[in-house]
Coordinates of C-alpha atoms in Angstrom, one line a residue:
Chain A
M10 CA -56.8 -243.1 159.6
R11 CA -59.0 -246.0 158.6
F12 CA -58.3 -248.0 155.5
D13 CA -61.5 -246.9 153.8
Q14 CA -60.7 -243.2 154.5
F15 CA -57.3 -243.8 153.0
C16 CA -58.9 -245.3 149.8
T17 CA -61.2 -242.3 149.6
L18 CA -58.2 -240.1 149.8
I19 CA -56.5 -241.9 146.9
S20 CA -59.7 -241.9 144.9
D21 CA -60.0 -238.1 145.3
I22 CA -56.4 -237.5 144.4
A23 CA -56.1 -239.9 141.5
H24 CA -59.7 -239.8 140.3
I25 CA -60.1 -243.6 140.4
P26 CA -63.5 -245.1 141.4
P27 CA -63.2 -246.1 145.1
E28 CA -64.6 -249.6 144.4
K29 CA -61.5 -250.3 142.2
I30 CA -59.1 -249.6 145.1
Q31 CA -58.3 -252.7 147.2
S32 CA -55.5 -253.4 149.6
N33 CA -53.7 -255.6 147.1
S34 CA -54.3 -253.2 144.1
T35 CA -51.0 -252.3 142.4
F36 CA -50.8 -248.6 141.6
R37 CA -49.3 -249.1 138.1
D38 CA -51.0 -252.2 136.8
D39 CA -54.4 -252.2 138.5
L40 CA -55.0 -248.5 139.0
G41 CA -53.1 -247.2 135.9
I42 CA -51.0 -244.6 137.9
D43 CA -47.7 -243.9 136.3
S44 CA -44.5 -243.0 138.2
L45 CA -44.8 -239.3 137.9
Q46 CA -48.4 -239.5 139.1
M47 CA -47.1 -241.6 142.0
V48 CA -44.8 -238.8 143.0
N49 CA -47.7 -236.4 142.9
L50 CA -49.8 -238.9 144.9
F51 CA -47.2 -239.3 147.6
I52 CA -46.7 -235.5 147.9
E53 CA -50.5 -235.1 148.3
L54 CA -50.7 -238.0 150.7
S55 CA -47.8 -236.5 152.7
E56 CA -49.6 -233.2 153.0
Q57 CA -52.9 -234.7 154.0
T58 CA -51.6 -237.4 156.4
G59 CA -48.6 -235.7 157.9
V60 CA -46.3 -238.6 157.0
G61 CA -43.1 -237.3 155.3
F62 CA -42.7 -237.9 151.5
D63 CA -39.4 -239.7 152.2
H64 CA -41.2 -242.4 154.2
F65 CA -43.4 -243.2 151.2
V66 CA -40.6 -243.6 148.7
K67 CA -38.4 -245.5 151.2
S68 CA -41.0 -248.0 152.2
E69 CA -40.5 -251.6 151.1
D70 CA -43.8 -252.0 149.4
I71 CA -44.8 -248.9 147.5
Q72 CA -46.3 -250.9 144.6
T73 CA -49.6 -251.7 146.4
V74 CA -52.3 -249.6 148.2
G75 CA -52.0 -251.8 151.3
G76 CA -48.2 -251.3 151.4
V77 CA -48.4 -247.6 151.3
Y78 CA -51.3 -247.6 153.9
Q79 CA -48.9 -249.5 156.3
Q80 CA -46.5 -246.6 156.1
V81 CA -49.3 -244.2 157.1
I82 CA -50.3 -246.5 160.0
Y83 CA -46.7 -247.1 161.1
K84 CA -45.8 -243.4 161.1
G85 CA -49.1 -242.5 162.8
E86 CA -48.3 -244.9 165.7
N87 CA -44.7 -243.8 166.0
Q88 CA -45.1 -240.0 165.8
Chain B
M168 CA -28.7 -240.4 101.6
S169 CA -26.4 -241.8 104.2
K170 CA -27.8 -244.4 106.6
L171 CA -28.0 -243.5 110.2
R172 CA -26.1 -246.6 111.0
D173 CA -23.0 -245.5 109.1
L174 CA -23.1 -242.2 110.9
L175 CA -23.3 -243.7 114.3
F176 CA -21.0 -246.7 114.3
R177 CA -18.1 -245.2 112.4
K178 CA -15.5 -245.9 115.1
N179 CA -13.6 -249.1 115.7
E180 CA -14.0 -249.1 119.4
N181 CA -16.7 -251.1 121.2
P182 CA -17.9 -249.2 124.1
I183 CA -21.1 -249.8 126.1
V184 CA -23.5 -247.3 124.5
L185 CA -26.7 -248.2 126.2
T186 CA -27.7 -249.4 129.7
T187 CA -31.3 -250.2 130.6
F188 CA -33.0 -252.1 133.4
S189 CA -32.3 -255.3 131.3
G190 CA -28.5 -254.7 131.2
D191 CA -25.6 -253.2 129.2
Y192 CA -25.3 -253.1 125.4
T193 CA -22.1 -252.5 123.5
A194 CA -21.9 -250.9 120.1
Q195 CA -21.3 -254.4 118.8
N196 CA -24.4 -255.8 120.6
I197 CA -26.5 -253.1 118.9
T198 CA -25.0 -253.7 115.5
N199 CA -25.6 -257.5 115.9
M200 CA -29.2 -256.7 116.7
I201 CA -29.5 -254.4 113.7
D202 CA -28.2 -257.2 111.5
H203 CA -30.7 -259.6 113.0
Y204 CA -33.6 -257.3 112.3
V205 CA -32.4 -256.5 108.8
E206 CA -32.5 -260.2 108.2
L207 CA -36.0 -260.5 109.7
L208 CA -37.4 -257.7 107.5
K209 CA -35.3 -257.8 104.3
N210 CA -38.0 -259.6 102.3
E211 CA -40.6 -257.0 103.1
K212 CA -39.0 -254.6 100.6
L213 CA -39.3 -251.6 102.9
A214 CA -38.4 -248.8 100.4
G215 CA -41.3 -246.4 100.4
K216 CA -43.2 -248.3 103.1
K217 CA -44.1 -247.0 106.6
V218 CA -43.3 -249.2 109.5
G219 CA -45.1 -248.6 112.8
L220 CA -43.0 -249.5 115.9
L221 CA -44.5 -250.0 119.3
I222 CA -41.5 -251.4 121.1
P223 CA -41.0 -250.4 124.8
T224 CA -37.7 -252.4 125.0
I225 CA -35.1 -249.7 124.2
P226 CA -32.2 -251.9 122.8
S227 CA -34.7 -253.6 120.4
Y228 CA -36.4 -250.3 119.6
L229 CA -33.1 -248.6 118.8
S230 CA -31.9 -251.5 116.6
L231 CA -35.2 -251.7 114.8
V232 CA -35.1 -247.9 114.0
L233 CA -31.7 -248.3 112.5
A234 CA -32.5 -251.6 110.7
I235 CA -35.6 -250.0 109.1
N236 CA -33.6 -246.9 108.1
Q237 CA -31.0 -249.1 106.6
L238 CA -33.6 -250.9 104.5
G239 CA -35.0 -247.7 103.2
G240 CA -38.3 -247.8 105.2
T241 CA -40.0 -245.0 107.0
V242 CA -39.9 -245.4 110.8
V243 CA -43.1 -244.5 112.5
P244 CA -42.5 -244.6 116.3
L245 CA -45.7 -245.2 118.3
S246 CA -46.2 -244.4 122.0
W247 CA -47.0 -247.2 124.4
Q248 CA -48.9 -244.7 126.5
F249 CA -51.5 -244.7 123.8
R250 CA -54.8 -246.4 124.4
K251 CA -57.3 -247.7 121.9
E252 CA -58.8 -244.4 120.7
D253 CA -55.6 -242.4 120.3
L254 CA -53.8 -245.4 118.7
L255 CA -56.5 -246.0 116.2
S256 CA -56.6 -242.3 115.3
V257 CA -52.8 -242.4 114.6
L258 CA -53.1 -245.6 112.6
S259 CA -55.9 -244.3 110.4
Y260 CA -53.9 -241.2 109.7
L261 CA -50.5 -242.8 109.1
N262 CA -51.7 -245.9 107.4
P263 CA -48.5 -248.0 108.1
H264 CA -47.8 -251.0 105.8
I265 CA -46.1 -253.0 108.5
V266 CA -46.3 -252.9 112.3
L267 CA -43.9 -254.4 114.8
T268 CA -45.4 -254.5 118.3
V269 CA -45.1 -256.1 121.6
K270 CA -48.2 -258.2 122.3
E271 CA -49.1 -256.3 125.4
F272 CA -47.6 -253.7 127.8
D273 CA -48.9 -252.2 131.0
H274 CA -51.8 -254.6 130.9
F275 CA -53.0 -253.3 127.6
S276 CA -53.1 -255.6 124.5
F277 CA -51.6 -253.5 121.7
A278 CA -51.5 -256.5 119.4
D279 CA -55.3 -256.9 119.6
V280 CA -55.8 -253.2 118.5
F281 CA -53.4 -253.6 115.6
H282 CA -55.0 -256.8 114.4
S283 CA -58.5 -255.4 114.5
W284 CA -57.4 -252.2 112.7
A285 CA -55.6 -254.2 110.0
K286 CA -58.6 -256.5 109.5
D287 CA -61.1 -253.6 109.3
S288 CA -58.9 -251.6 107.0
L289 CA -59.3 -254.1 104.1
E290 CA -55.8 -253.2 103.0
K291 CA -52.6 -255.2 102.8
T292 CA -50.9 -255.1 106.2
V293 CA -48.2 -257.2 108.0
I294 CA -48.2 -257.4 111.8
Y295 CA -45.2 -258.7 113.6
E296 CA -45.9 -259.3 117.3
S297 CA -43.6 -260.5 120.0
T298 CA -43.3 -260.8 123.8
D299 CA -39.5 -260.6 123.9
C300 CA -38.6 -258.9 120.6
K301 CA -36.7 -262.0 119.7
E302 CA -39.3 -264.5 118.5
W303 CA -41.9 -262.9 116.2
E304 CA -45.3 -264.1 115.1
V305 CA -46.1 -262.7 111.7
K306 CA -49.6 -262.3 110.3
S307 CA -50.4 -260.9 106.9
Y308 CA -53.7 -259.3 106.0
G309 CA -54.8 -259.2 102.3
G310 CA -56.6 -256.5 100.5
K311 CA -55.9 -253.3 98.6
E312 CA -52.3 -252.2 98.4
R313 CA -51.5 -249.2 100.7
P314 CA -49.9 -246.4 98.7
I315 CA -46.1 -246.4 98.6
E316 CA -44.2 -243.1 99.3
T317 CA -42.6 -241.8 96.2
E318 CA -39.9 -239.8 98.1
R319 CA -37.7 -241.0 100.8
I320 CA -39.0 -240.3 104.3
D321 CA -36.9 -241.4 107.2
F322 CA -39.2 -240.7 110.2
I323 CA -42.7 -239.6 110.8
C324 CA -43.1 -238.7 114.5
C325 CA -46.6 -238.2 115.6
S326 CA -48.2 -235.9 118.1
S327 CA -51.7 -234.7 118.8
G328 CA -53.2 -232.1 116.4
S329 CA -55.5 -229.3 117.3
T330 CA -58.3 -230.6 115.1
G331 CA -58.3 -233.9 116.8
T332 CA -56.4 -235.5 113.9
P333 CA -52.8 -236.3 114.8
K334 CA -50.0 -234.5 113.2
G335 CA -46.9 -236.2 111.8
L336 CA -43.6 -234.5 111.7
V337 CA -41.6 -235.7 108.6
I338 CA -37.9 -235.8 109.7
G339 CA -34.9 -236.7 107.5
A340 CA -31.8 -238.5 108.7
E341 CA -29.8 -235.4 107.9
T342 CA -31.9 -233.2 110.2
L343 CA -31.3 -235.7 113.0
N344 CA -27.6 -235.5 112.3
F345 CA -27.7 -231.7 112.9
S346 CA -29.7 -232.3 116.2
I347 CA -27.0 -234.7 117.3
Q348 CA -24.4 -232.1 116.7
I349 CA -26.4 -229.6 118.7
L350 CA -27.0 -232.0 121.6
T351 CA -23.3 -233.0 121.6
E352 CA -22.2 -229.4 121.9
Q353 CA -24.9 -228.3 124.4
N354 CA -24.1 -231.2 126.7
K355 CA -20.3 -231.3 126.1
I356 CA -20.6 -235.0 125.5
Q357 CA -17.5 -237.1 126.0
P358 CA -17.0 -240.8 125.5
S359 CA -16.5 -241.1 129.2
D360 CA -20.0 -239.7 130.0
R361 CA -22.8 -241.6 131.5
I362 CA -25.9 -239.8 130.5
F363 CA -29.2 -240.5 132.2
L364 CA -31.9 -240.0 129.7
N365 CA -35.6 -239.9 130.4
A366 CA -37.6 -238.8 127.4
P367 CA -40.3 -240.5 125.3
P368 CA -38.2 -242.5 122.8
N369 CA -41.0 -242.1 120.2
A370 CA -40.6 -238.3 120.2
V371 CA -38.0 -236.4 118.1
F372 CA -36.0 -235.4 121.2
G373 CA -36.0 -238.9 122.6
I374 CA -34.6 -240.3 119.3
S375 CA -32.0 -237.6 118.8
A376 CA -30.8 -237.8 122.4
L377 CA -30.5 -241.6 122.3
L378 CA -28.6 -241.4 119.0
T379 CA -26.3 -238.6 120.4
G380 CA -25.0 -240.9 123.0
V381 CA -24.3 -243.7 120.5
Y382 CA -22.7 -241.2 118.1
N383 CA -20.2 -240.1 120.8
G384 CA -19.5 -243.5 122.1
A385 CA -20.9 -242.4 125.5
R386 CA -23.2 -244.5 127.6
V387 CA -26.8 -243.6 127.6
V388 CA -28.6 -244.9 130.7
F389 CA -32.2 -245.2 129.7
P390 CA -34.8 -246.5 132.2
D391 CA -37.2 -248.5 130.0
R392 CA -39.8 -248.5 132.9
F393 CA -41.1 -245.3 134.5
D394 CA -40.3 -246.4 138.1
F395 CA -38.5 -243.7 140.2
P396 CA -36.9 -245.8 143.0
N397 CA -35.4 -248.2 140.4
M398 CA -34.4 -245.2 138.2
I399 CA -32.4 -243.8 141.1
K400 CA -30.8 -247.2 141.6
L401 CA -29.9 -247.3 137.9
M402 CA -28.3 -243.9 138.1
K403 CA -26.4 -244.9 141.2
E404 CA -25.1 -248.2 139.6
N405 CA -23.9 -246.4 136.5
N406 CA -22.5 -243.3 138.2
C407 CA -24.4 -241.0 135.9
N408 CA -22.7 -237.6 135.6
K409 CA -25.1 -236.0 133.1
L410 CA -28.9 -236.0 132.7
M411 CA -31.4 -235.1 130.0
S412 CA -35.1 -235.0 130.8
T413 CA -38.0 -232.6 131.3
P414 CA -38.2 -230.1 134.2
S415 CA -41.2 -231.9 135.9
I416 CA -39.6 -235.4 135.7
F417 CA -36.2 -234.1 136.9
K418 CA -37.9 -232.4 139.9
A419 CA -39.5 -235.7 140.8
I420 CA -36.2 -237.6 140.3
Y421 CA -34.6 -235.1 142.7
Q422 CA -37.3 -235.5 145.3
V423 CA -37.1 -239.2 145.3
A424 CA -33.3 -239.3 145.2
K425 CA -33.1 -236.8 148.1
A426 CA -35.2 -239.3 150.1
I427 CA -33.4 -242.5 149.2
N428 CA -30.0 -241.8 147.8
P429 CA -28.9 -238.1 147.7
D430 CA -25.4 -239.0 146.2
V431 CA -27.1 -239.7 142.9
V432 CA -28.0 -236.1 142.3
K433 CA -25.0 -234.7 144.0
Q434 CA -22.7 -236.3 141.4
L435 CA -24.5 -234.8 138.4
E436 CA -22.3 -232.3 136.6
L437 CA -24.8 -231.1 134.0
V438 CA -28.5 -231.3 133.6
S439 CA -30.3 -230.3 130.4
L440 CA -34.0 -230.0 130.4
T441 CA -36.6 -229.4 127.7
G442 CA -40.3 -229.8 126.8
E443 CA -41.8 -227.4 129.3
M444 CA -41.7 -223.7 130.3
M445 CA -39.1 -223.0 133.0
T446 CA -39.3 -220.2 135.4
E447 CA -36.7 -217.9 137.0
G448 CA -35.0 -219.7 139.9
Y449 CA -35.8 -223.2 138.7
A450 CA -32.3 -224.5 139.4
E451 CA -32.0 -222.9 142.8
Q452 CA -34.6 -225.3 144.3
F453 CA -32.1 -228.2 144.1
D454 CA -30.0 -227.4 147.2
L455 CA -27.9 -230.5 146.9
M456 CA -26.6 -229.5 143.5
K457 CA -25.0 -226.2 143.9
D458 CA -22.1 -227.0 141.5
C459 CA -24.2 -228.6 138.8
A460 CA -24.7 -226.8 135.5
F461 CA -28.4 -226.5 134.5
F462 CA -29.5 -225.7 130.9
G463 CA -32.8 -225.3 129.3
M464 CA -33.2 -226.3 125.7
Y465 CA -35.8 -224.8 123.4
G466 CA -37.5 -226.2 120.3
T467 CA -36.4 -229.8 120.6
S468 CA -39.4 -231.3 118.8
E469 CA -40.4 -229.5 115.6
I470 CA -37.0 -227.6 115.3
G471 CA -34.7 -230.3 116.7
G472 CA -33.1 -227.8 119.0
A473 CA -33.0 -224.1 118.4
M474 CA -31.7 -222.2 121.5
F475 CA -30.6 -222.7 125.1
C476 CA -30.5 -220.8 128.4
D477 CA -28.4 -221.1 131.6
L478 CA -31.0 -222.0 134.2
R479 CA -28.7 -220.6 136.9
K480 CA -29.3 -217.1 135.5
K481 CA -32.1 -215.2 134.1
I482 CA -34.2 -217.2 131.6
E483 CA -32.9 -215.7 128.4
F484 CA -32.0 -217.8 125.4
T485 CA -29.1 -217.9 123.0
F486 CA -29.4 -219.5 119.5
Y487 CA -27.2 -222.4 118.6
N488 CA -24.8 -221.9 115.7
G489 CA -26.4 -222.5 112.4
V490 CA -29.9 -221.7 113.6
D491 CA -31.4 -218.7 111.9
H492 CA -34.2 -216.6 113.4
K493 CA -36.4 -213.5 113.0
I494 CA -39.2 -211.9 114.9
S495 CA -42.5 -211.0 113.2
D496 CA -45.3 -209.4 115.3
N497 CA -43.4 -210.5 118.4
E498 CA -43.6 -214.2 117.2
L499 CA -40.4 -216.1 116.9
L500 CA -39.7 -217.6 113.5
I501 CA -36.9 -220.1 113.0
K502 CA -35.0 -221.7 110.1
S503 CA -32.7 -224.5 110.9
P504 CA -31.1 -227.6 109.3
S505 CA -32.4 -229.6 112.3
A506 CA -36.1 -228.6 111.7
F507 CA -38.8 -231.0 110.4
S508 CA -39.6 -230.9 106.7
Y509 CA -43.4 -230.8 106.7
Y510 CA -46.5 -232.2 108.3
Y511 CA -47.3 -235.5 106.7
L512 CA -50.4 -235.4 104.5
N513 CA -51.3 -232.0 105.8
P514 CA -50.3 -229.3 103.4
E515 CA -52.8 -226.8 105.0
L516 CA -51.1 -227.1 108.4
T517 CA -47.7 -227.0 106.8
E518 CA -48.6 -223.9 104.9
A519 CA -49.9 -222.3 108.1
M520 CA -46.8 -223.2 110.1
V521 CA -43.9 -223.0 107.6
T522 CA -43.4 -220.2 105.1
Q523 CA -42.6 -220.9 101.5
D524 CA -38.9 -220.1 102.2
G525 CA -38.7 -222.4 105.2
W526 CA -39.3 -220.2 108.2
I527 CA -41.2 -222.0 111.0
H528 CA -43.7 -220.2 113.1
T529 CA -42.9 -221.2 116.7
G530 CA -46.1 -219.8 118.2
D531 CA -44.0 -218.3 121.0
L532 CA -43.9 -214.6 121.6
V533 CA -40.4 -213.3 122.3
Q534 CA -38.5 -210.2 123.1
E535 CA -34.8 -209.5 122.3
N536 CA -33.1 -207.9 125.3
K537 CA -30.1 -205.5 125.3
A538 CA -27.7 -208.3 125.6
G539 CA -28.9 -209.8 122.3
K540 CA -30.6 -212.7 124.1
F541 CA -34.3 -213.7 123.9
E542 CA -37.0 -213.9 126.5
I543 CA -40.2 -215.8 126.0
I544 CA -43.1 -213.5 126.9
G545 CA -46.1 -215.6 125.9
R546 CA -47.5 -218.4 123.8
K547 CA -49.7 -218.0 120.8
K548 CA -50.5 -221.7 120.4
D549 CA -53.1 -223.3 122.6
I550 CA -51.0 -226.2 124.1
I551 CA -50.6 -227.8 127.5
K552 CA -47.1 -229.1 128.5
K553 CA -47.7 -231.7 131.2
G554 CA -44.9 -233.9 132.5
G555 CA -42.9 -233.3 129.3
Q556 CA -45.8 -234.4 127.0
Q557 CA -47.7 -232.0 124.8
V558 CA -51.5 -232.1 125.2
I559 CA -53.7 -230.2 122.7
P560 CA -56.8 -228.9 124.6
S561 CA -59.1 -229.4 121.6
E562 CA -58.3 -233.1 121.5
I563 CA -59.5 -233.5 125.1
E564 CA -62.5 -231.3 124.5
Q565 CA -63.6 -233.4 121.5
H566 CA -63.1 -236.5 123.5
L567 CA -65.1 -235.4 126.4
S568 CA -67.8 -234.2 124.0
R569 CA -68.3 -237.7 122.8
H570 CA -69.8 -238.7 126.1
K571 CA -73.6 -238.8 125.7
H572 CA -74.1 -236.6 128.8
V573 CA -71.6 -233.9 127.9
K574 CA -73.0 -230.8 126.1
Q575 CA -69.8 -228.8 125.9
A576 CA -66.3 -229.1 127.2
V577 CA -63.5 -226.5 127.4
V578 CA -59.9 -227.5 128.5
I579 CA -57.1 -225.2 129.8
G580 CA -53.7 -225.8 131.3
T581 CA -52.9 -224.4 134.8
P582 CA -49.6 -224.5 136.7
H583 CA -48.9 -227.7 138.7
P584 CA -46.0 -228.3 141.1
I585 CA -45.1 -231.7 139.8
F586 CA -46.5 -232.0 136.2
G587 CA -45.4 -228.4 135.2
E588 CA -48.9 -227.9 133.9
Q589 CA -52.1 -229.8 134.6
I590 CA -55.2 -230.3 132.5
V591 CA -58.3 -228.6 133.8
A592 CA -61.6 -229.4 132.0
F593 CA -64.7 -227.3 132.3
V594 CA -67.8 -229.4 131.4
V595 CA -71.4 -228.5 130.8
T596 CA -73.5 -231.6 131.2
E597 CA -76.9 -232.6 130.3
G598 CA -78.6 -235.5 132.2
E599 CA -77.3 -237.3 135.2
I600 CA -73.5 -237.5 135.3
N601 CA -70.8 -236.9 137.8
K602 CA -67.1 -236.1 137.6
E603 CA -65.9 -239.6 138.5
E604 CA -67.7 -241.1 135.5
L605 CA -66.1 -238.6 133.2
F606 CA -62.6 -239.3 134.7
Y607 CA -63.3 -243.0 134.2
F608 CA -64.6 -242.4 130.6
C609 CA -61.3 -240.7 129.7
S610 CA -59.0 -243.1 131.5
Q611 CA -60.5 -246.0 129.5
S612 CA -59.9 -244.6 126.1
I613 CA -57.0 -242.1 125.9
A614 CA -53.4 -242.1 127.1
R615 CA -53.3 -241.6 130.9
Y616 CA -51.3 -238.3 130.6
K617 CA -54.2 -236.8 128.6
V618 CA -56.8 -237.6 131.2
P619 CA -57.9 -234.3 132.9
D620 CA -56.4 -233.7 136.4
V621 CA -59.3 -231.6 137.3
I622 CA -62.9 -231.6 136.0
E623 CA -65.2 -228.7 136.9
L624 CA -68.9 -229.0 136.2
I625 CA -70.3 -225.6 135.3
D626 CA -73.7 -224.3 134.0
D627 CA -72.4 -222.3 131.0
I628 CA -69.2 -221.7 129.2
P629 CA -68.3 -218.0 129.3
V630 CA -68.2 -216.3 125.9
S631 CA -66.5 -213.0 124.9
Q632 CA -67.0 -211.4 121.5
G633 CA -68.4 -214.7 120.2
K634 CA -65.4 -216.7 121.3
I635 CA -65.0 -219.1 124.3
D636 CA -63.5 -217.0 127.1
K637 CA -60.6 -219.1 128.4
I638 CA -59.1 -216.1 130.2
S639 CA -62.2 -215.8 132.4
L640 CA -62.1 -219.6 133.1
R641 CA -58.5 -219.4 134.0
K642 CA -59.0 -216.4 136.3
W643 CA -62.0 -218.1 138.0
Y644 CA -60.0 -221.3 138.5
E645 CA -57.0 -219.4 140.0
Q646 CA -59.3 -217.4 142.3
T647 CA -61.5 -220.2 143.5
R648 CA -59.2 -223.2 143.5
G649 CA -55.9 -221.5 144.2
G650 CA -54.8 -222.2 140.6
V651 CA -52.9 -225.4 141.5
K652 CA -54.9 -227.9 143.3
K653 CA -58.6 -228.6 143.0

């Protein structure tokens, strides 16, 4: 999955204009997604990318869009 | 009337009563903070005055609540999830004389909103603002005197109202005292308990649950940031054995804990949940917690706790001792010492919801079964319970209708696997507008949890017998969108 596709996915799930989603955007402060919405986002991402929910919450950087994208790439390469 | 402080800190011991992300607080630490705030506010002559509190730091918030109560003021807790529009609507309704606020939180400048409101009101207002709740900047605005309450009001807890105007529950200290007894009994609270509490501290349940821990000398572990991985860490560090929250938040806690530290949920002995409808088999989904007791609590806002159910069994409720009930046209009516007194400045709503002799219309349709327990079979009130927060559809409909390209909006709640219920808005537009612009419009002006999760653009709103036909909309959504996701 390319980064722009990943951003479109987040935009669709969280209803945030795609132009606001950057690699260094933080979910909470920049995109206004609270923790419960984060859990929902991870569950949806998990269903749509095939990467397990646990990999998202265990990842070192789950604060930023780029950090979560790295999990998708890492799991994609190692599955 | 006894001060809450005297009720809570009546023992000579000095246990840790509160743990947050910022550290541990003993009963003595809290009483010292109360003394500090009493000193700060004593010249404001708080008797009869309303004091708005927008303080996300829990030890400071708790101490300020108790200090204001001691000085005879009315505590008006304000949610830091509010954004400009919902905050201004609450302020114009409640008209507080004094506000204590953090300068900003979650990248939103609350102090700016308070200052501009106070300036525009042309009435006497004092704003205390701080970044750390220790050093305060004080600004007084001149003008007409705001009216002083002639009778003692301890709390006004605000929620959204169906007309778009917020509604304020007037709560007395003695009603909180009864709620504390109910929560103590329900959760079998012992001084040795470490209770993980995740509930909005500005709501009635959040306040009474927080005070229940202090009253019993137990430790309340309260995450003052909504951040699941760190919440799990906090539970682990404090060996929490009990938990109070909402079903949707607990489900999320469980999922995250299972992924990063399953022991945290395995060691829970008792979980009490409230704020949302719970379905049969709710507790069975938590396969790591076979020995944990699960309870559902009903009526923790307006009624301060009315009945409970064992979530391991059929969802059927038993009343707490001292709570009276009757059923009229299938609707449950309750009378309880822990119930709110009336809706602030809203005698029409009070009259509609509370009978002359004190019976509260719950809006829930119930059925008594052969065992003398009660099953909830439906809901009369149009309300969405999302992630433990109550959302009034008409408030969101009115907000969407303010957009210049929206002709009509209708909002319903539908089941959601994480939020419990989600907000689905059906919108009839005029002119060029897409869903994304409407999502953005909402997210900029109302609390995030009130922003619709789904927006459906439709040509016409169905009408049946002259009324908006929400049943058809719900049926259409379930059939075409699977009812859960868009």
